[in-house]
Short mmCIF file of C-alpha atoms and ligand atoms in Angstrom, two decimals:
data_model
loop_
_atom_site.label_atom_id
_atom_site.label_comp_id
_atom_site.label_asym_id
_atom_site.label_seq_id
_atom_site.Cartn_x
_atom_site.Cartn_y
_atom_site.Cartn_z
CA MET X 1 -0.05 0.18 -0.04
CA PRO X 2 2.00 2.92 -1.40
CA VAL X 3 0.99 6.46 0.68
CA SER X 4 2.11 9.00 -1.90
CA GLY X 5 -1.30 9.13 -2.89
CA ASN X 6 -4.83 9.97 -1.64
CA ILE X 7 -4.45 10.12 1.86
CA THR X 8 -8.28 8.66 2.13
CA THR X 9 -7.46 5.88 -0.53
CA HIS X 10 -5.14 4.85 2.58
CA ALA X 11 -7.49 4.74 5.38
CA GLU X 12 -10.23 3.14 3.41
CA GLU X 13 -7.77 0.67 2.86
CA VAL X 14 -6.52 0.37 6.89
CA ILE X 15 -10.81 -0.05 7.17
CA ALA X 16 -10.85 -2.93 4.57
CA ARG X 17 -7.86 -4.68 6.33
CA CYS X 18 -9.40 -4.58 9.70
CA ARG X 19 -12.76 -5.89 8.42
CA LYS X 20 -11.13 -8.40 6.32
CA LEU X 21 -9.03 -9.48 9.86
CA ALA X 22 -12.29 -9.73 11.64
CA GLY X 23 -12.97 -12.60 9.09
CA PHE X 24 -10.39 -14.52 10.93
CA SER X 25 -12.87 -16.39 13.96
CA GLU X 26 -13.16 -18.89 15.86
CA ASP X 27 -17.10 -18.44 15.65
CA ALA X 28 -18.92 -18.44 12.08
CA ALA X 29 -21.33 -16.06 13.41
CA GLY X 30 -19.27 -12.80 14.74
CA THR X 31 -15.74 -12.20 15.76
CA ARG X 32 -13.90 -14.07 17.91
CA ARG X 33 -10.09 -14.63 18.05
CA THR X 34 -8.80 -15.76 21.66
CA PHE X 35 -5.21 -16.53 22.37
CA LEU X 36 -3.21 -18.42 19.81
CA SER X 37 -6.71 -20.35 18.46
CA PRO X 38 -5.89 -21.22 15.02
CA PRO X 39 -7.72 -18.39 13.32
CA MET X 40 -4.72 -16.28 15.21
CA ARG X 41 -2.27 -18.40 12.75
CA ALA X 42 -4.52 -17.17 9.76
CA CYS X 43 -3.86 -13.61 11.23
CA HIS X 44 -0.69 -13.85 11.81
CA ALA X 45 -0.11 -14.63 7.69
CA GLU X 46 -1.87 -11.88 6.60
CA VAL X 47 -0.57 -9.28 8.20
CA GLY X 48 3.21 -10.84 8.48
CA ALA X 49 2.62 -10.44 4.71
CA TRP X 50 1.58 -6.83 4.89
CA LEU X 51 5.13 -6.32 7.21
CA LYS X 52 7.14 -8.55 4.44
CA ALA X 53 5.95 -6.55 1.43
CA ALA X 54 6.74 -3.21 3.47
CA GLY X 55 10.26 -4.37 4.40
CA ALA X 56 10.13 -6.10 7.76
CA GLU X 57 12.15 -8.85 9.17
CA VAL X 58 9.01 -11.19 10.56
CA ARG X 59 8.45 -13.84 13.29
CA THR X 60 6.18 -14.86 15.79
CA ASP X 61 7.89 -14.79 19.51
CA ALA X 62 7.31 -17.78 22.04
CA ALA X 63 4.56 -15.79 24.10
CA GLY X 64 2.82 -15.64 20.11
CA ASN X 65 3.23 -12.24 19.69
CA LEU X 66 4.02 -11.26 16.16
CA ARG X 67 6.87 -9.31 15.59
CA GLY X 68 8.01 -7.25 12.33
CA PHE X 69 11.35 -5.37 12.71
CA TYR X 70 12.24 -2.63 10.21
CA SER X 71 16.13 -1.85 10.13
CA ALA X 72 17.45 1.71 11.11
CA ALA X 73 19.43 3.64 8.56
CA LYS X 74 22.65 2.98 10.34
CA SER X 75 23.59 -0.14 12.81
CA PRO X 76 23.43 -0.36 15.67
CA ALA X 77 20.55 2.12 16.49
CA PRO X 78 17.64 2.23 18.66
CA THR X 79 14.50 0.75 18.09
CA LEU X 80 10.99 2.53 18.01
CA LEU X 81 7.93 0.23 19.43
CA LEU X 82 4.03 0.59 17.63
CA GLY X 83 1.57 -1.69 17.98
CA SER X 84 -1.63 -3.17 19.57
CA HIS X 85 -3.58 -6.24 20.01
CA LEU X 86 -4.67 -8.83 17.24
CA ASP X 87 -6.90 -10.74 19.37
CA THR X 88 -10.14 -10.03 20.56
CA VAL X 89 -13.21 -10.79 22.97
CA PRO X 90 -16.41 -12.80 21.75
CA ASN X 91 -18.95 -11.03 19.75
CA ALA X 92 -15.95 -8.28 18.61
CA GLY X 93 -16.00 -5.57 16.66
CA ALA X 94 -13.15 -5.16 13.80
CA TYR X 95 -11.28 -2.18 15.53
CA ASP X 96 -9.84 -2.60 19.21
CA GLY X 97 -6.67 -3.82 18.96
CA ILE X 98 -6.52 -4.30 15.10
CA LEU X 99 -6.89 -0.73 14.19
CA GLY X 100 -3.96 -0.04 15.73
CA VAL X 101 -1.86 -2.98 14.55
CA VAL X 102 -2.85 -2.24 11.15
CA LEU X 103 -2.18 1.67 11.36
CA ALA X 104 1.17 0.61 12.49
CA VAL X 105 1.92 -1.57 9.42
CA ALA X 106 0.45 1.44 7.00
CA LEU X 107 2.98 4.30 8.89
CA LEU X 108 5.97 1.44 7.73
CA GLU X 109 4.12 1.21 4.34
CA SER X 110 4.03 4.74 4.23
CA LEU X 111 8.14 5.26 4.52
CA GLU X 112 8.37 3.12 0.76
CA GLY X 113 11.74 1.79 2.10
CA ARG X 114 13.26 5.31 3.43
CA LYS X 115 14.78 4.68 6.62
CA LEU X 116 14.60 6.68 9.49
CA PRO X 117 17.44 6.92 12.53
CA PHE X 118 15.96 4.44 14.63
CA GLY X 119 14.37 0.94 13.36
CA LEU X 120 10.97 0.04 13.82
CA GLU X 121 9.47 -2.45 15.44
CA ILE X 122 5.51 -3.55 15.15
CA ALA X 123 3.95 -5.97 17.60
CA GLY X 124 0.92 -7.36 17.20
CA PHE X 125 0.17 -8.86 20.94
CA SER X 126 -1.26 -12.46 21.64
CA GLU X 127 -3.73 -11.81 24.59
CA GLU X 128 -4.25 -8.65 26.09
CA GLU X 129 -8.21 -9.27 26.54
CA GLY X 130 -7.87 -12.24 28.75
CA VAL X 131 -10.50 -14.40 27.42
CA ARG X 132 -9.43 -17.40 27.43
CA PHE X 133 -7.29 -17.81 30.54
CA GLY X 134 -9.03 -14.56 32.50
CA THR X 135 -5.88 -13.11 32.73
CA PRO X 136 -5.33 -9.88 30.53
CA PHE X 137 -1.80 -8.77 28.88
CA ILE X 138 -0.32 -12.12 28.71
CA GLY X 139 1.59 -11.12 24.99
CA SER X 140 2.83 -7.74 26.40
CA ARG X 141 3.76 -9.39 29.82
CA ALA X 142 6.20 -11.96 27.37
CA LEU X 143 7.83 -8.24 26.54
CA VAL X 144 8.58 -7.14 30.02
CA GLY X 145 9.87 -10.33 31.38
CA ARG X 146 6.47 -11.28 33.11
CA LEU X 147 5.28 -14.55 31.40
CA ASP X 148 6.44 -16.51 34.43
CA GLU X 149 5.90 -20.02 35.06
CA GLU X 150 2.94 -18.87 37.41
CA LEU X 151 1.11 -17.76 34.62
CA LEU X 152 2.73 -20.36 31.92
CA ASN X 153 0.57 -22.82 34.78
CA GLN X 154 -2.57 -21.18 34.37
CA ARG X 155 -5.54 -23.01 32.50
CA ASP X 156 -8.13 -21.86 30.32
CA ALA X 157 -11.79 -23.53 30.70
CA ASN X 158 -11.22 -27.09 28.87
CA GLY X 159 -8.04 -27.20 30.92
CA ILE X 160 -5.59 -26.69 29.18
CA SER X 161 -2.02 -24.29 30.50
CA VAL X 162 -1.13 -21.01 28.54
CA ARG X 163 2.05 -23.27 27.98
CA GLN X 164 0.27 -26.13 26.54
CA VAL X 165 -1.23 -23.68 24.10
CA ILE X 166 1.77 -22.51 22.86
CA GLN X 167 3.49 -25.51 22.15
CA GLU X 168 0.56 -26.56 20.48
CA PHE X 169 0.75 -23.62 18.24
CA GLY X 170 4.36 -24.79 17.24
CA LEU X 171 6.10 -22.53 19.36
CA ASN X 172 8.42 -23.31 22.17
CA PRO X 173 8.05 -22.29 25.83
CA ALA X 174 11.56 -22.06 26.55
CA GLU X 175 12.33 -19.14 23.88
CA ILE X 176 10.31 -16.65 26.26
CA PRO X 177 12.97 -15.06 27.49
CA SER X 178 13.79 -13.86 23.84
CA ALA X 179 10.96 -12.07 23.62
CA VAL X 180 11.90 -9.73 25.73
CA LEU X 181 12.10 -6.12 24.87
CA SER X 182 15.41 -5.40 23.50
CA GLY X 183 17.96 -3.22 25.44
CA ASP X 184 18.15 -0.36 22.90
CA MET X 185 13.90 0.17 22.96
CA LEU X 186 13.39 4.19 22.55
CA ALA X 187 9.40 4.07 23.46
CA TYR X 188 6.14 2.38 22.85
CA LEU X 189 3.31 4.43 20.70
CA GLU X 190 -0.26 2.52 20.43
CA PHE X 191 -3.11 3.77 18.41
CA HIS X 192 -6.65 2.71 19.84
CA ILE X 193 -9.98 3.34 19.90
CA GLU X 194 -11.31 5.54 22.63
CA GLN X 195 -13.82 2.94 23.28
CA GLY X 196 -15.57 5.38 25.00
CA PRO X 197 -17.76 8.82 23.90
CA ILE X 198 -15.63 11.63 24.82
CA LEU X 199 -14.08 12.74 21.38
CA GLU X 200 -17.28 12.16 19.83
CA SER X 201 -18.71 14.56 22.46
CA LEU X 202 -16.29 17.01 21.72
CA ASN X 203 -16.31 16.47 17.95
CA ARG X 204 -12.45 15.50 17.83
CA PRO X 205 -11.10 12.78 15.69
CA LEU X 206 -8.10 12.52 17.72
CA GLY X 207 -7.28 12.20 21.41
CA VAL X 208 -3.55 12.19 23.06
CA VAL X 209 -3.78 9.72 26.52
CA GLU X 210 -2.04 11.44 29.38
CA ALA X 211 -2.56 8.73 31.52
CA ILE X 212 -3.99 4.86 32.22
CA ALA X 213 -6.00 5.16 34.77
CA GLY X 214 -6.19 3.17 38.14
CA GLN X 215 -8.42 0.75 39.46
CA THR X 216 -9.71 -0.51 42.67
CA ARG X 217 -12.07 -3.50 42.33
CA MET X 218 -14.21 -4.50 45.28
CA ALA X 219 -16.38 -7.00 46.67
CA PHE X 220 -19.11 -5.37 49.57
CA THR X 221 -21.64 -7.66 51.53
CA PHE X 222 -24.19 -6.29 53.49
CA THR X 223 -25.89 -8.63 56.32
CA GLY X 224 -29.17 -8.17 57.69
CA ARG X 225 -32.24 -10.62 58.52
CA ALA X 226 -34.14 -12.06 56.66
CA ASN X 227 -37.80 -12.24 57.37
CA HIS X 228 -41.58 -12.31 55.80
CA ALA X 229 -42.37 -9.91 53.63
CA GLY X 230 -45.73 -10.02 55.20
CA THR X 231 -45.52 -9.91 58.13
CA THR X 232 -42.39 -7.84 59.22
CA PRO X 233 -43.37 -4.08 59.75
CA MET X 234 -41.36 -1.53 57.85
CA HIS X 235 -39.55 -0.03 61.07
CA LEU X 236 -38.44 -3.55 62.35
CA ARG X 237 -36.75 -4.38 59.31
CA ARG X 238 -33.22 -5.20 58.60
CA ASP X 239 -33.16 -5.31 54.71
CA ALA X 240 -29.89 -5.84 53.28
CA ILE X 241 -31.06 -5.07 49.87
CA ALA X 242 -32.68 -1.57 50.70
CA ALA X 243 -29.19 -0.52 52.61
CA ALA X 244 -26.94 -1.65 49.60
CA ALA X 245 -29.53 0.29 47.33
CA GLU X 246 -29.20 3.53 49.19
CA TRP X 247 -25.58 3.08 49.36
CA ILE X 248 -25.64 2.32 45.39
CA LEU X 249 -26.92 5.79 44.60
CA THR X 250 -24.09 7.50 47.22
CA VAL X 251 -21.57 5.74 44.93
CA GLU X 252 -22.93 7.47 41.95
CA ARG X 253 -23.61 10.94 43.79
CA ALA X 254 -19.86 10.52 45.24
CA ALA X 255 -18.53 10.04 41.01
CA LYS X 256 -20.62 12.82 39.73
CA GLY X 257 -19.29 14.81 42.30
CA LEU X 258 -15.63 14.33 41.85
CA PRO X 259 -14.10 15.33 38.10
CA GLU X 260 -12.89 12.70 36.11
CA LEU X 261 -13.95 9.81 38.85
CA VAL X 262 -15.72 6.66 37.77
CA ALA X 263 -17.38 4.30 40.25
CA THR X 264 -19.71 1.55 39.07
CA VAL X 265 -21.57 -1.09 41.14
CA GLY X 266 -22.19 -3.80 38.05
CA LYS X 267 -23.16 -6.99 39.92
CA ILE X 268 -25.52 -7.14 42.92
CA GLU X 269 -27.15 -10.50 44.70
CA ALA X 270 -29.08 -10.77 47.41
CA LYS X 271 -29.98 -14.33 49.55
CA PRO X 272 -32.49 -15.96 50.02
CA GLY X 273 -33.88 -14.18 46.91
CA ALA X 274 -37.65 -14.87 46.76
CA THR X 275 -40.41 -12.62 46.32
CA ASN X 276 -42.27 -12.52 49.71
CA VAL X 277 -38.32 -12.31 51.77
CA ILE X 278 -36.73 -9.75 53.30
CA ALA X 279 -32.98 -10.08 51.67
CA GLY X 280 -30.60 -10.88 54.95
CA GLU X 281 -27.80 -10.45 52.63
CA ALA X 282 -26.79 -8.34 50.08
CA GLN X 283 -23.67 -8.31 47.89
CA ALA X 284 -22.63 -5.66 45.66
CA THR X 285 -19.12 -4.95 43.64
CA LEU X 286 -17.70 -1.59 43.13
CA ASP X 287 -15.24 -0.66 40.33
CA ILE X 288 -13.77 3.09 40.70
CA ARG X 289 -10.85 4.04 38.03
CA HIS X 290 -8.99 8.03 38.28
CA LYS X 291 -6.14 8.96 36.99
CA SER X 292 -4.58 9.88 40.40
CA ASP X 293 -4.45 7.23 42.97
CA GLU X 294 -4.74 9.54 45.64
CA VAL X 295 -8.51 10.66 44.04
CA ARG X 296 -8.90 7.29 43.68
CA ALA X 297 -7.69 5.66 47.63
CA SER X 298 -9.44 8.61 49.27
CA ALA X 299 -12.59 7.82 46.99
CA ALA X 300 -12.49 4.02 47.94
CA THR X 301 -11.91 4.96 51.80
CA THR X 302 -14.72 7.41 51.90
CA LEU X 303 -17.27 4.86 50.06
CA VAL X 304 -16.08 2.14 52.78
CA ARG X 305 -16.95 4.39 55.54
CA GLN X 306 -20.27 5.49 53.93
CA ALA X 307 -21.36 1.69 52.98
CA GLU X 308 -20.73 1.53 57.15
CA GLU X 309 -22.44 4.40 58.29
CA ILE X 310 -25.56 3.29 56.20
CA ALA X 311 -25.41 -0.20 57.45
CA ALA X 312 -24.77 1.30 61.13
CA GLN X 313 -28.15 3.28 60.74
CA ARG X 314 -30.44 0.34 59.88
CA GLY X 315 -28.72 -2.01 62.20
CA LEU X 316 -26.65 -4.09 59.82
CA SER X 317 -23.07 -5.10 58.96
CA VAL X 318 -21.25 -4.66 56.39
CA ARG X 319 -17.96 -6.03 55.51
CA HIS X 320 -15.37 -6.20 52.28
CA SER X 321 -12.33 -7.01 50.76
CA VAL X 322 -10.03 -5.72 47.82
CA LEU X 323 -10.48 -7.27 44.72
CA LEU X 324 -8.14 -5.36 42.90
CA ASN X 325 -5.77 -2.37 43.54
CA GLN X 326 -4.07 -1.59 40.22
CA LYS X 327 -1.96 2.21 40.31
CA ALA X 328 -2.35 4.67 37.12
CA VAL X 329 0.01 4.78 34.56
CA ALA X 330 1.22 8.00 33.27
CA MET X 331 2.25 8.15 29.50
CA ASN X 332 5.51 10.15 28.99
CA PRO X 333 5.04 13.94 28.83
CA PHE X 334 7.38 14.60 25.75
CA LEU X 335 6.20 12.30 23.54
CA VAL X 336 2.31 13.41 24.78
CA ASP X 337 3.58 16.75 24.41
CA GLN X 338 4.87 15.38 20.51
CA ILE X 339 1.54 13.74 19.40
CA GLU X 340 0.02 16.92 20.53
CA ARG X 341 1.66 18.43 18.03
CA ALA X 342 1.44 16.23 15.77
CA ILE X 343 -1.93 16.33 15.75
CA ARG X 344 -1.91 19.77 15.40
CA LYS X 345 -0.23 19.47 12.19
CA THR X 346 -3.42 17.77 10.87
CA GLY X 347 -5.57 20.21 11.10
CA CYS X 348 -7.45 18.88 14.55
CA ASP X 349 -7.74 19.65 17.85
CA PRO X 350 -5.93 17.75 20.12
CA HIS X 351 -7.62 16.75 23.83
CA ARG X 352 -5.48 15.29 26.15
CA MET X 353 -7.69 12.62 28.22
CA THR X 354 -7.20 9.68 30.65
CA SER X 355 -8.11 6.14 29.37
CA GLY X 356 -10.47 4.17 31.26
CA ALA X 357 -9.74 1.03 30.06
CA GLY X 358 -6.17 -1.26 30.77
CA HIS X 359 -4.20 -1.56 27.30
CA ASP X 360 -0.89 -3.07 26.51
CA ALA X 361 1.09 0.42 26.76
CA MET X 362 0.42 -0.02 30.50
CA ILE X 363 2.40 -3.40 31.04
CA LEU X 364 4.96 -1.81 28.66
CA ALA X 365 5.46 1.28 30.59
CA GLU X 366 7.24 -0.93 33.37
CA LYS X 367 10.05 -0.58 30.46
CA VAL X 368 9.47 1.84 28.41
CA PRO X 369 8.37 5.39 27.87
CA VAL X 370 4.68 5.43 26.43
CA ALA X 371 2.12 7.02 24.99
CA MET X 372 -1.27 6.11 22.93
CA ILE X 373 -3.42 8.18 20.62
CA PHE X 374 -6.80 7.49 21.02
CA LEU X 375 -9.51 7.89 17.69
CA ARG X 376 -13.16 8.72 17.90
CA SER X 377 -15.46 5.70 18.76
CA ARG X 378 -18.45 6.12 16.90
CA GLY X 379 -21.75 5.94 19.56
CA GLY X 380 -18.81 5.76 22.06
CA ILE X 381 -19.59 1.26 21.23
CA SER X 382 -16.19 -0.96 21.79
CA HIS X 383 -16.62 -5.00 22.44
CA ASP X 384 -19.66 -5.07 19.75
CA PRO X 385 -19.97 -5.68 15.88
CA ALA X 386 -20.99 -2.27 15.97
CA GLU X 387 -18.07 -0.58 16.66
CA SER X 388 -16.86 1.67 14.09
CA VAL X 389 -14.54 4.57 13.11
CA ASN X 390 -14.45 6.55 10.16
CA VAL X 391 -12.55 6.53 7.47
CA GLU X 392 -11.55 10.89 7.90
CA ASP X 393 -10.62 9.97 11.60
CA VAL X 394 -8.29 6.91 10.28
CA ALA X 395 -6.85 9.57 7.41
CA LYS X 396 -6.16 11.83 10.40
CA ALA X 397 -4.25 9.15 12.39
CA MET X 398 -2.44 8.25 9.74
CA GLU X 399 -1.46 11.68 8.91
CA CYS X 400 -0.64 11.82 12.68
CA GLY X 401 1.58 9.17 12.78
CA ILE X 402 3.89 9.93 9.69
CA GLN X 403 4.07 13.56 11.19
CA LEU X 404 5.21 12.21 14.80
CA LEU X 405 7.46 9.53 12.84
CA GLY X 406 8.82 12.58 11.16
CA GLN X 407 9.47 14.74 14.29
CA LEU X 408 10.54 11.99 16.20
CA ALA X 409 13.48 11.32 13.69
CA GLU X 410 13.83 15.02 13.38
CA SER X 411 14.60 15.42 16.89
CA GLN X 412 18.13 15.39 19.01
CA GLU X 413 15.96 14.92 22.39
CA PHE X 414 14.19 11.98 21.82
CA VAL X 415 16.72 9.39 21.45
CA LYS X 416 18.02 11.17 24.70
CA ARG X 417 14.68 12.05 26.70
CA THR X 418 13.03 8.77 26.37
CA TYR X 419 16.05 6.44 26.01
CA ARG X 420 16.48 4.45 29.19
CA ALA X 421 18.75 1.25 28.66
ZN1 LIG S 1 -8.10 -3.05 22.86
#
């Protein structure tokens, strides 16, 4: 795909490629491509052929990540990593993850064989969504040396371990250490659909991610007294559902009152669970996210205290447990500035934003400076066949990427600022 012609034509080609890859699926009716499933092999063959045609050396590393390497003008030289993930959720759309890989391939093609002062590596990660083993980021973990024995021994619903899946795909788990990022890696850049409605609401095609939000996940159990729904007067009840409900609205109010805080009670369950019985127990989950770890921690403390106060006022008890406590990850400020500049050069207003969802960039940030560019998601929809991007936005993303590569290639600062071997 030469890029010297009309950029809209190339953006259309990017979209056509994403739609073609959506056809490589475990399900006949929709897109589902989990860790090293047979359609992933076909997907690798397709993307690998595009990479080879653009001048890259292609391999699949022992963690099942597709890796294409395009050398620098001179050797030795450091490398810039571009990419996203090739796995999908069940009943997926065509763009989550895939678009970032296909755009990276298109950027490589846009060079038309020209070499940069740094090499380029394109990565198509094998397992970001965590569908098959319940553990996300298996592919990118391998690049930072965190695909360990414990993870290799995890089993899917059919009792097959990560290690077995790797072997059955024809890869060697003993070679996983060679998947680790080379020491001369400058940075990681990822294009991804926003998966939310913010850019659409602002009428902007592209956003630059400042941070990936940290997450706290908790489980609460309100314990009251189950009793007869007909014979127990209202003032003598210890109703666990009513207490949980009062607290859930407190959660919503708290999140609305703090800028950029999102808090969700996504699951509730009550016992004994009968129409004519007052609930004796109610369980509720809590998911809180914010770009600041301090804000998130203080919100979690407040919501726990409020659950306790509500329970006490109603003569109930409440206990909670923390299921996940994941820190926020900052994007590299130098790269964020460069991306903002590149977006402006395309004639668009950049929007600085927080990613509420986790991404491979979060894992790679352990080793290298990272940055992400979001594309407006039509209707804010993702993880659904209705997932969609505008061809004009993809064209802007390509322009932004070409501009960014040019800026970084000319920047005396880039290597100095980002490189930490
Ligand atoms: Zn994704």
